Coordinates of C-alpha atoms in Angstrom, one line a residue:
Chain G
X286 CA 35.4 51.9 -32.1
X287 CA 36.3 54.9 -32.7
X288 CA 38.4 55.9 -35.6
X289 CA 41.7 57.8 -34.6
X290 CA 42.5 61.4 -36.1
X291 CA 45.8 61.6 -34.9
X292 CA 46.3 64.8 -37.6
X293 CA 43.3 66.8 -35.9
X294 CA 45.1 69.7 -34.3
X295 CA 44.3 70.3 -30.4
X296 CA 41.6 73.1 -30.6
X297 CA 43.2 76.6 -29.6
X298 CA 39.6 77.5 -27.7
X299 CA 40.7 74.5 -25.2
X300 CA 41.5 76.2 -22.5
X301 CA 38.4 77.7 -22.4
X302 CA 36.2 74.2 -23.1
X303 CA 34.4 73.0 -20.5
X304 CA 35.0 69.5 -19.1
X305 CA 32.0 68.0 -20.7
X306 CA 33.0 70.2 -23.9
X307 CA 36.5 68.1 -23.7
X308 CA 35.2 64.7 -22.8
X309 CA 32.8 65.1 -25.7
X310 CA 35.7 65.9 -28.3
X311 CA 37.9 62.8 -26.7
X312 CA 34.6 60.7 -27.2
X313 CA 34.3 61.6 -30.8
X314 CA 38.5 60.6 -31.6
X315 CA 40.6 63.9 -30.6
X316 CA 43.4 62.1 -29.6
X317 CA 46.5 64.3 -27.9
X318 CA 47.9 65.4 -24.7
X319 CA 45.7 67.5 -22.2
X320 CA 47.6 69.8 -20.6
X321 CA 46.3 73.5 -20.9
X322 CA 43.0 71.9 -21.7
X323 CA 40.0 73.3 -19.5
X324 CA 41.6 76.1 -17.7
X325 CA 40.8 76.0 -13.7
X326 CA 39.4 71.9 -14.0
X327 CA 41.5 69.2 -12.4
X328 CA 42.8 66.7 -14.7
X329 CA 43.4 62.9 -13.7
X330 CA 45.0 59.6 -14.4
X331 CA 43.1 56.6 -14.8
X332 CA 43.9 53.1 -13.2
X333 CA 41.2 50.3 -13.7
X334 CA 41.7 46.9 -12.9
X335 CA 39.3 44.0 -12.3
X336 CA 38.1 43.6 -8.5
X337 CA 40.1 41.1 -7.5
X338 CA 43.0 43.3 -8.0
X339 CA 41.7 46.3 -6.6
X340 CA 42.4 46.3 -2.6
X341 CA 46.2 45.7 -3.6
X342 CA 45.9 49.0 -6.0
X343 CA 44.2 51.0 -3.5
X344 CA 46.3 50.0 -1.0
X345 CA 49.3 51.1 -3.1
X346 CA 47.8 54.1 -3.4
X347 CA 47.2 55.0 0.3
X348 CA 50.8 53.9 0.7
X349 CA 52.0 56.3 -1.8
X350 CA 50.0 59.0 -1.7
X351 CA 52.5 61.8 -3.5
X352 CA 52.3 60.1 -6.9
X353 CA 48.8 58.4 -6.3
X354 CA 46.5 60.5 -4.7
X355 CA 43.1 59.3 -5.1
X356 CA 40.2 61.4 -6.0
X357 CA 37.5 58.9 -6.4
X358 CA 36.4 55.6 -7.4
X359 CA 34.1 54.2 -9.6
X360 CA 32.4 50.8 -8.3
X361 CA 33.3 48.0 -10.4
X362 CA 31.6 47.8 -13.9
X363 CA 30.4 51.4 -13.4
X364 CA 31.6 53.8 -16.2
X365 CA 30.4 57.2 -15.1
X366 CA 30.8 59.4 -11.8
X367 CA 30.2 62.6 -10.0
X368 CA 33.6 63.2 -11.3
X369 CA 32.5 63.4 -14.9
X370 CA 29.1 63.8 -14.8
X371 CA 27.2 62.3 -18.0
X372 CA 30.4 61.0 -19.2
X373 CA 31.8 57.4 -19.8
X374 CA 35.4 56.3 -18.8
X375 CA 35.2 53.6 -21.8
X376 CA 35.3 56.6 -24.2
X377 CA 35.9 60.3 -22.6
X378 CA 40.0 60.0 -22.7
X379 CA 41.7 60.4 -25.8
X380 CA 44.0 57.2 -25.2
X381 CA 44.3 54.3 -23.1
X382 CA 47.2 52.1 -21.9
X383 CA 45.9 48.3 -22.0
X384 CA 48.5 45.9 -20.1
X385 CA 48.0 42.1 -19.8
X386 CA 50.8 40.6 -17.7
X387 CA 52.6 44.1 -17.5
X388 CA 53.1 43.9 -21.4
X389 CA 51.1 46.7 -23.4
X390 CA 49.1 45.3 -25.9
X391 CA 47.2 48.3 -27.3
X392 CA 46.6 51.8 -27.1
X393 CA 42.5 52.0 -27.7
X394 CA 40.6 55.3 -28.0
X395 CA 38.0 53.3 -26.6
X396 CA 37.8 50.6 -24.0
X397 CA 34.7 48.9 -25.0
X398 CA 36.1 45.8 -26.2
X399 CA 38.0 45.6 -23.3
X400 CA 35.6 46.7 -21.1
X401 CA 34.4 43.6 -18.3
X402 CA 31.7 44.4 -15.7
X403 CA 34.2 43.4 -12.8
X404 CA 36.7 46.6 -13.6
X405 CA 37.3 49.1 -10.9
X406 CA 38.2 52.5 -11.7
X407 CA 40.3 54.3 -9.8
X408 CA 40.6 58.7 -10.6
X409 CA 44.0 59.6 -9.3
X410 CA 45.2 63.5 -9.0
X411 CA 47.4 65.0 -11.7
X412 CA 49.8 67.2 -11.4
X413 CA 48.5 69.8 -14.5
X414 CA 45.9 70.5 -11.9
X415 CA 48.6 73.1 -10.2
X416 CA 50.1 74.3 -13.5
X417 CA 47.1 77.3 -13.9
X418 CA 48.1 78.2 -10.4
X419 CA 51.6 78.6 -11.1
X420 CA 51.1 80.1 -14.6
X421 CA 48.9 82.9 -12.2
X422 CA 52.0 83.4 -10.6
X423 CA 53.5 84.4 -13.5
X424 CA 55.9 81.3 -13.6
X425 CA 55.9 79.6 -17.3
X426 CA 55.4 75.9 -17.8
X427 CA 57.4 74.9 -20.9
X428 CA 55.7 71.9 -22.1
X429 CA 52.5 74.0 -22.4
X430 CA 54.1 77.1 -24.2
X431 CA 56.1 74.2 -26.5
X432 CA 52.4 72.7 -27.4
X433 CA 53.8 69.0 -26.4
X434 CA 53.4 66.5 -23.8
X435 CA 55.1 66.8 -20.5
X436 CA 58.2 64.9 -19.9
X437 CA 58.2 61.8 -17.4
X438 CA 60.5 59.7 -16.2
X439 CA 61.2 56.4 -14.2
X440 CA 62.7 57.5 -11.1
X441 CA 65.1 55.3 -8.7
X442 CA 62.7 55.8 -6.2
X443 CA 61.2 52.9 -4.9
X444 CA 57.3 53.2 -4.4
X445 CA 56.2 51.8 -1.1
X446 CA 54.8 47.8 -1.8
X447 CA 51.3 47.2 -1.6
X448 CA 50.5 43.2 -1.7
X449 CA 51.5 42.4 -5.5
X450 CA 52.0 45.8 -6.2
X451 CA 55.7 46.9 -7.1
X452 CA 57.3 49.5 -8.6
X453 CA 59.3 52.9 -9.5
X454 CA 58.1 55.9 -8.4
X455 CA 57.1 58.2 -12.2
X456 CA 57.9 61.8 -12.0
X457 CA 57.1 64.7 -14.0
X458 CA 59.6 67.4 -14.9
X459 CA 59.4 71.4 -15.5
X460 CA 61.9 73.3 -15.9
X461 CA 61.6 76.6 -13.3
X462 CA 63.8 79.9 -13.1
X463 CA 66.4 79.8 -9.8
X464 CA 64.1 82.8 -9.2
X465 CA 61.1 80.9 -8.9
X466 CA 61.8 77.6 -7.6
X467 CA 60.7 79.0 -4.4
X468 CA 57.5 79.7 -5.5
X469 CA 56.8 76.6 -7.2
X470 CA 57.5 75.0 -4.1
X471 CA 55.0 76.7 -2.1
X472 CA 52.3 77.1 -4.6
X473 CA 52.0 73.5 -5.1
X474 CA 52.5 72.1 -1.7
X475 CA 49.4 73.6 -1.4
X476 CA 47.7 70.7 -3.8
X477 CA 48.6 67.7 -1.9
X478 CA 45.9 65.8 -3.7
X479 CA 47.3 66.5 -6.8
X480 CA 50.9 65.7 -6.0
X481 CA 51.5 68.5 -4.2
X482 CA 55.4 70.2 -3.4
X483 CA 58.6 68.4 -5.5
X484 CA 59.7 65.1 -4.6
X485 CA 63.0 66.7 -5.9
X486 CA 65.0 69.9 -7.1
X487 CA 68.2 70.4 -9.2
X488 CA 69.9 67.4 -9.6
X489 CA 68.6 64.5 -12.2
X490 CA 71.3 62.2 -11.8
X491 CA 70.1 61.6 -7.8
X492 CA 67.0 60.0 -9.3
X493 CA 68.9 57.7 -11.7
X494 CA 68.0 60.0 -14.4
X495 CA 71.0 60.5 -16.8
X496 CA 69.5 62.3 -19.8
X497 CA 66.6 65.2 -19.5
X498 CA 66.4 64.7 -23.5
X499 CA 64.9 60.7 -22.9
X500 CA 61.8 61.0 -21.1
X501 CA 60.5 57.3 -20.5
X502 CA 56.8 58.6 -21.4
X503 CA 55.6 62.4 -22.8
X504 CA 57.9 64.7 -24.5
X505 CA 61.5 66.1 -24.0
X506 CA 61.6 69.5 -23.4
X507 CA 64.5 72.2 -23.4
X508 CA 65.8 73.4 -20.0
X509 CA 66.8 76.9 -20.8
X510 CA 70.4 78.5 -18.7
X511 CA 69.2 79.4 -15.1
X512 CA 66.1 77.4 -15.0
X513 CA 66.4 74.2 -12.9
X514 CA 64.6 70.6 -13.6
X515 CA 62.1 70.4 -11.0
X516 CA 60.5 67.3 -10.3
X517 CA 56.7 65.9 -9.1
X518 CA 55.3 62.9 -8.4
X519 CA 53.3 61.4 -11.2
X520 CA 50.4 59.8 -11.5
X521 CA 51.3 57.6 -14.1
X522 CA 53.4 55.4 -11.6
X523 CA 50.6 52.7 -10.9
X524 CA 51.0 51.9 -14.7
X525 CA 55.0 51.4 -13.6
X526 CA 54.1 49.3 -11.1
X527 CA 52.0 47.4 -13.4
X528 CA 54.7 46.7 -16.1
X529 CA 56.7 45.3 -12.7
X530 CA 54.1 43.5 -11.3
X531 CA 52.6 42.1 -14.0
X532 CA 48.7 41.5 -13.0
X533 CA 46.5 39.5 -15.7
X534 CA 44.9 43.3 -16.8
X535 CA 45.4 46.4 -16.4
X536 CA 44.8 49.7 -17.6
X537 CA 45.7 53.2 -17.6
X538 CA 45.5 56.4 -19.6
X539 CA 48.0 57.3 -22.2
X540 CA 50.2 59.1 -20.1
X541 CA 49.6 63.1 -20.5
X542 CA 46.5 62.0 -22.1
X543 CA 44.2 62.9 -18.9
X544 CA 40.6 62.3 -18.1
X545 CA 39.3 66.0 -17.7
X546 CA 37.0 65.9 -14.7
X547 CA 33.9 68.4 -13.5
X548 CA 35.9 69.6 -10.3
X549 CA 37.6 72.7 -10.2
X550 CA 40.8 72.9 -9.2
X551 CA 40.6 75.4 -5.7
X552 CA 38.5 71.9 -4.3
X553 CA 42.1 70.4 -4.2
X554 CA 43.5 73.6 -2.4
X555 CA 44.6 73.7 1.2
X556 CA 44.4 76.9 3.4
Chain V
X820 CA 44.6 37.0 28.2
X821 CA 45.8 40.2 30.5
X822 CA 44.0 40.8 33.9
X823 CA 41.6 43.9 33.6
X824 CA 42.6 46.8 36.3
X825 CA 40.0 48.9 35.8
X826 CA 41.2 50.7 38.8
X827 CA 44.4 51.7 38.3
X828 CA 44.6 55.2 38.3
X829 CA 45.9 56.8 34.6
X830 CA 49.5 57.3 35.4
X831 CA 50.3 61.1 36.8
X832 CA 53.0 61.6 33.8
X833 CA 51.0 60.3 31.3
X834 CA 51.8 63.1 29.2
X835 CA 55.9 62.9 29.4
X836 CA 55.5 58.7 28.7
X837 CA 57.1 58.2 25.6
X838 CA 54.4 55.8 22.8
X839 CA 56.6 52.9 23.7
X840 CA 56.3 53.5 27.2
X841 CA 52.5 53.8 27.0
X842 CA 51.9 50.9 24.6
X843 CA 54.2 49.1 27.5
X844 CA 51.7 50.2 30.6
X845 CA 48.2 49.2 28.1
X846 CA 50.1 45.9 27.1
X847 CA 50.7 44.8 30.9
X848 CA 46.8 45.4 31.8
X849 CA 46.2 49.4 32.6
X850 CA 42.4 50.0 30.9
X851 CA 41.8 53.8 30.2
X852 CA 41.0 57.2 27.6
X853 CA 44.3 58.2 26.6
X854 CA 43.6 62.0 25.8
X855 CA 46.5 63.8 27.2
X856 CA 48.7 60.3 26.9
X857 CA 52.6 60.7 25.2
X858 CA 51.7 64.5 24.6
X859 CA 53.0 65.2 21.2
X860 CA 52.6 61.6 19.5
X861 CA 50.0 61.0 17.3
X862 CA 46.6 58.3 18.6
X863 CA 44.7 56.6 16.2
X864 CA 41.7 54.5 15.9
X865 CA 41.2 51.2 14.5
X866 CA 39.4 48.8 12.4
X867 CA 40.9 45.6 11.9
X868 CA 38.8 43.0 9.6
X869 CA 39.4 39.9 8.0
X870 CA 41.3 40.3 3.9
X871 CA 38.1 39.8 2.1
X872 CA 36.2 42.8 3.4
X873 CA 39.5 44.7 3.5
X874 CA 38.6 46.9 -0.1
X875 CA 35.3 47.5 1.2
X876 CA 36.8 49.1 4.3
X877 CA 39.5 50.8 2.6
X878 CA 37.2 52.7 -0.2
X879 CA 35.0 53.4 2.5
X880 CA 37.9 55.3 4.0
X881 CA 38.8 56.8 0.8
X882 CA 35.3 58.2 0.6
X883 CA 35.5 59.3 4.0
X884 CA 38.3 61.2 4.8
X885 CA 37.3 63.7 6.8
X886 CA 36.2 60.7 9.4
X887 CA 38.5 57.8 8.2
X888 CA 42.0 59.0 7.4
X889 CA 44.2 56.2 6.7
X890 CA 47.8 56.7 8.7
X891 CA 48.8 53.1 8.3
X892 CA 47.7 49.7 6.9
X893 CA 49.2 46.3 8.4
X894 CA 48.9 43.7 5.8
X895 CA 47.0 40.1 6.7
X896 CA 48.6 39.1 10.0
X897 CA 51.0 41.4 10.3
X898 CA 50.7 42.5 14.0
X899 CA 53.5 45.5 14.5
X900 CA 54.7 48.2 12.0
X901 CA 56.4 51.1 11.0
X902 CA 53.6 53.0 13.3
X903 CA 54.3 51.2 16.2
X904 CA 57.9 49.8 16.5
X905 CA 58.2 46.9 18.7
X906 CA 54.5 46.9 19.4
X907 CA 51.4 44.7 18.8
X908 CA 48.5 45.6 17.9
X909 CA 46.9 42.7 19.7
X910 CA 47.9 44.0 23.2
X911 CA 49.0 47.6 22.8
X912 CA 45.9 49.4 23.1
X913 CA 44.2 49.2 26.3
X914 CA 40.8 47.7 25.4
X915 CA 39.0 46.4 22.1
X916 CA 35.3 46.4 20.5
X917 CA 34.8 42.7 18.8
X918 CA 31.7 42.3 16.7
X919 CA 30.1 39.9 15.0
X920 CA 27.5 40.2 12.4
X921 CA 27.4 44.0 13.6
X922 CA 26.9 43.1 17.0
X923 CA 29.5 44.1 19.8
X924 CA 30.6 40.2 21.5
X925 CA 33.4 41.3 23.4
X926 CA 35.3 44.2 25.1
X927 CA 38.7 42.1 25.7
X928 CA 42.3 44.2 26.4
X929 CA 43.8 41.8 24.2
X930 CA 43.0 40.2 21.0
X931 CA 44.9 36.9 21.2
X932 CA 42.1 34.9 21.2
X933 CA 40.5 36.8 18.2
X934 CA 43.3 37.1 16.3
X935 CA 43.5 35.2 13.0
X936 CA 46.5 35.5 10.0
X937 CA 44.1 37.0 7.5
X938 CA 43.1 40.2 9.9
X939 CA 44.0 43.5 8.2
X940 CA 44.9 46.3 10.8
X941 CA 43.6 50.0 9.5
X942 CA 44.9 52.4 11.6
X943 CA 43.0 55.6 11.4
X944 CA 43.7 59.2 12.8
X945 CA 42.6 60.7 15.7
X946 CA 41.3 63.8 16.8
X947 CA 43.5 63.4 20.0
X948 CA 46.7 64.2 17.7
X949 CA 45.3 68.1 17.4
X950 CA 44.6 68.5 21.2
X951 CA 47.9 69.8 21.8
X952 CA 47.9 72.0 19.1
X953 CA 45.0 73.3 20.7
X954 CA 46.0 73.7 24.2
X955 CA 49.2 76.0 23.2
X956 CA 47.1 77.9 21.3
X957 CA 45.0 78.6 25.2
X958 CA 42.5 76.5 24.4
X959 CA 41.4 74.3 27.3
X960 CA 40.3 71.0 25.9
X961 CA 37.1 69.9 28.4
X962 CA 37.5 66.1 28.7
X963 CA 41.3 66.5 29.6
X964 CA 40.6 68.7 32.6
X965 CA 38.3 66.3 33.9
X966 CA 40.1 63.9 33.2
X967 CA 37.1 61.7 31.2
X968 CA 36.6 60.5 27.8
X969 CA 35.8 62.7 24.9
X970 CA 32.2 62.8 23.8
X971 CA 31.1 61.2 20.7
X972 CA 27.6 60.8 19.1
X973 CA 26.3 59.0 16.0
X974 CA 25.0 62.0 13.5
X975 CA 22.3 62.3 11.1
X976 CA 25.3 62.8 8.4
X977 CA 25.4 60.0 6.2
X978 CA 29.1 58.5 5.5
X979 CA 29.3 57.8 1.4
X980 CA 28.8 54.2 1.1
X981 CA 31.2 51.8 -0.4
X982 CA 30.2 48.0 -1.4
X983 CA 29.3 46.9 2.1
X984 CA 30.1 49.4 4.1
X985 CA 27.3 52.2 5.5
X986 CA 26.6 53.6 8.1
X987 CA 26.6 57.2 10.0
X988 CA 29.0 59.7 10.6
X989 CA 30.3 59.5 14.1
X990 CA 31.6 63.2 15.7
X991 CA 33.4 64.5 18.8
X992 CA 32.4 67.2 20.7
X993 CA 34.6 69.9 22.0
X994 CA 32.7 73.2 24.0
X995 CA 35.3 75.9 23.0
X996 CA 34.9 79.6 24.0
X997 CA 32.9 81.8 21.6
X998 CA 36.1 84.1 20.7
X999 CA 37.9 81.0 20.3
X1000 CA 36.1 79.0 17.7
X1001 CA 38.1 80.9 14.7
X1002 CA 41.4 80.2 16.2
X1003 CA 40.1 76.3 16.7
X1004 CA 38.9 76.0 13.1
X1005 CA 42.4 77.7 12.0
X1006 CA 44.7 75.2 14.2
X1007 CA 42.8 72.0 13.5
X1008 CA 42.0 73.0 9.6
X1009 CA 46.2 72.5 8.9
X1010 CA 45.9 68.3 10.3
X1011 CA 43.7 67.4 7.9
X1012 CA 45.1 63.4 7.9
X1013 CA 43.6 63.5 11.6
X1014 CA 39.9 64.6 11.2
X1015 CA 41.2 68.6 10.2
X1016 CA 38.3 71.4 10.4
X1017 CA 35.4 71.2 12.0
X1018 CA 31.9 69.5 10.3
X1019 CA 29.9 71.2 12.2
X1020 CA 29.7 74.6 14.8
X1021 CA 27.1 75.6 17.0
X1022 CA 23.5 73.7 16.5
X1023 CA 23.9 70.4 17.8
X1024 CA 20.4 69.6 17.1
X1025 CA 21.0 69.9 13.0
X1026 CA 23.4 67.1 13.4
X1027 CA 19.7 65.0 15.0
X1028 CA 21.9 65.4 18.3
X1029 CA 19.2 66.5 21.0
X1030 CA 21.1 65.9 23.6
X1031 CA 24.7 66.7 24.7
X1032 CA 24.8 64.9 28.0
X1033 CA 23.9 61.3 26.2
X1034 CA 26.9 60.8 24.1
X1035 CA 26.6 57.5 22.2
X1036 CA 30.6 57.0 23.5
X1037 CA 32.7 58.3 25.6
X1038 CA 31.8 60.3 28.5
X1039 CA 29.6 63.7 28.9
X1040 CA 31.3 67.1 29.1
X1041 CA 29.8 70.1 30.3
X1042 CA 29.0 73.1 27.8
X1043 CA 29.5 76.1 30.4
X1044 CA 28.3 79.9 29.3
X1045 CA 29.5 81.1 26.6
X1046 CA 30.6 78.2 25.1
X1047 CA 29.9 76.8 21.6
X1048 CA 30.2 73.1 21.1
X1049 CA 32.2 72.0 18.2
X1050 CA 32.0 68.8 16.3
X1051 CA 34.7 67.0 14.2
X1052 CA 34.6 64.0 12.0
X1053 CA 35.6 61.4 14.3
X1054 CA 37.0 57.5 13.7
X1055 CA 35.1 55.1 15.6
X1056 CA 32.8 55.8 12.5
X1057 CA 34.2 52.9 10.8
X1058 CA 32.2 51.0 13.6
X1059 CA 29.5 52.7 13.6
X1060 CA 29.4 51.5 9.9
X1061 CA 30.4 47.9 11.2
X1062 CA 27.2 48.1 13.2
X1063 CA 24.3 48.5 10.8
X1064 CA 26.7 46.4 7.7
X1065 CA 27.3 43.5 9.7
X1066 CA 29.9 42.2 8.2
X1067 CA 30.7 38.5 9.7
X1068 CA 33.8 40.0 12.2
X1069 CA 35.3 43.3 12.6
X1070 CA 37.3 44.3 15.2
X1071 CA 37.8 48.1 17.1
X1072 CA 39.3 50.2 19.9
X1073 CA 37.1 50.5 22.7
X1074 CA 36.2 54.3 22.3
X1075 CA 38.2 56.8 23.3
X1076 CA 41.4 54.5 24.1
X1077 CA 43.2 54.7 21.3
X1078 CA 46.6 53.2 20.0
X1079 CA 49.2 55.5 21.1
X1080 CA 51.8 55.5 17.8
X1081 CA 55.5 56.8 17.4
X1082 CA 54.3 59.3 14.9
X1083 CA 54.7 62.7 16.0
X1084 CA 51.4 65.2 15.8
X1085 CA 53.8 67.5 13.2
X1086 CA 53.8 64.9 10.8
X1087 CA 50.0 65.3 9.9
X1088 CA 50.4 69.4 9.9
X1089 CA 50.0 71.2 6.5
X1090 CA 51.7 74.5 6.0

């Protein structure tokens, strides 16, 4: 197992690290968040459950397809993937959720004592995948000029069921200039497979949230006068709908703690 | 079981019926393509297969999208849903494909004595949805004006394989005008959920296709002067799968008669 450096400082070359560069530092105990990591590479979340479990998660997935879009899956018991090519999902994310009943038991670096042969992977979109596109466009993304995490909450959306599957709908939040909302809109309803436009724009208290300052996962960050919390889909709502539905195992990344994959980021654009 | 009336004439209005009204007519016994049916509706394919080679046929979707894009899963038994108020998808589309062990057993216009409670209904879309798009664009759609089936053959593309499930890639043909095929790749490019761009323009032979008046479904068009044929991804690849897997049962539309949904074509257009 690896040991954790949770003191190492994120490199300040990381936006300019390859994927395998990344997955390489992960795999060697580099534990923090990854957004700004591997400028123009799509990032993902991770959910891997045994096989017997697996239609109901993929079927949640199809039936929720803004927070779990689903770039690719790895056949149960294997580790590695076009998606990260030479890598290992055991090792190549900094931090892992492990959930047995719903209930978190640990936070690994490293699967392998968790790992079975009957686990099916499943790579879904994330939404830092837009974030260089809208920093192109000149808009700002706080978390990633703050050097933290970025701030998630449980919604009071309900995800669409899926067999034993359950749950609230996560969402990420970034606070965008009135000028720009616009923008933001239509630059990332342009990425459906990475959560594509907002789910929501202005007001928190709609989705049940009451207090920008208490993300449920990530960090808080400051929404500035004249900027307005918008809100995406986020891909760490399977893991929700694990804690509610309590299968026998799951697990997930840490959330904001992504895999970085080998595809770039236009492959997720739309015309 | 419903009395075949193979020849009934398709209904003059087919176009104004509304889905209901169509499901109505193919539940009471009328047999036929429904290209140009409920104009403005969405028709999808299907593949309906017993819960325990469900996953299989879901990943195999996921890894297919361009052929197999999921609208709309009914759970085990479930026989009517969200896509098709009122309906059942045991008598609502006008004829079926049964197989067994990969080999076709039946062609029955209703599934009644087929149908068993752990049956999971994939509803899949259809290039059909796009066809209006099309026409108001002044692009005449062949198999509408004569009033025939789309073509489809099997192609020498492989579909990505997932546990079970292989097979090739099924595709429609469409001949469209040479100063046309831009403006058919632009219109059918924003519906990606229902087969989107083209896979292929121009050289049927590439695709091992060596002749366009053998489809392997559906019904021959002619490719007059000046006309390219165009090829999209189409959804009876699912079966084509079923047919070299041989998975125990699976269950189809016939070709070409597709289930007729209350889903309007807009919903699957992309900005």
């Amino acid at each position: 197992m690896t040991a954790i450096d949770r003191n190492a400082s994120l490199p300040e070359n990381r936006a300019e690290l390859s994927p395998a560069q990344a997955r390489e530092l992960f795999r060697n105990g580099l534990v923090g968040p990854t957004a700004g990591f591997s400028r123009g590479y799509a990032q993902a979340n991770l959910i891997i459950v045994p096989k017997d479990q697996a239609f109901d998660v993929l079927l949640f997935a199809q039936r929720n397809p803004k927070s779990c879009p689903i770039l690719g899956v790895l056949d149960a018991g294997e580790t590695s993937g076009e998606l990260l090519a030479g890598g290992d999902i055991r090792t190549d994310v900094s931090q892992y959720c492990v959930y047995e009943n719903g209930v978190k038991i640990a936070e690994p670096t490293d699967l392998s004592e968790y790992w079975r042969d009957d686990l099916v992977t499943f790579i879904v979109g994330c939404s830092f995948t837009f974030e260089t596109a809208l920093m192109e466009a000149g808009i700002s993304i706080a978390h990633i000029d703050a050097g933290v995490n970025v701030p998630m909450f449980k919604s009071n959306i309900r995800s669409a069921c899926a067999g034993s599957m359950s749950g609230p709908m996560v969402v990420s939040m970034r606070p965008i200039p009135a000028s720009q909302v616009s923008d933001a809109v239509r630059i990332t309803s342009r990425y459906p497979a990475v959560h594509g436009a907002p789910v929501h724009i202005g007001n928190p208290e709609e989705l049940g949230i009451m207090d920008l300052s208490k993300p449920d996962f990530g960090d808080a960050v400051h929404v500035p006068a004249g900027h307005i919390p918008v809100f995406w889909a986020c891909g760490v709502t399977p893991q929700a709908a694990v804690m509610e539905s309590r299968p026998a195992l799951a697990i997930g990344h840490a959330p904001g703690h992504m895999l970085i994959t080998d595809a770039r980021d236009s492959r997720y654009l739309v015309p």
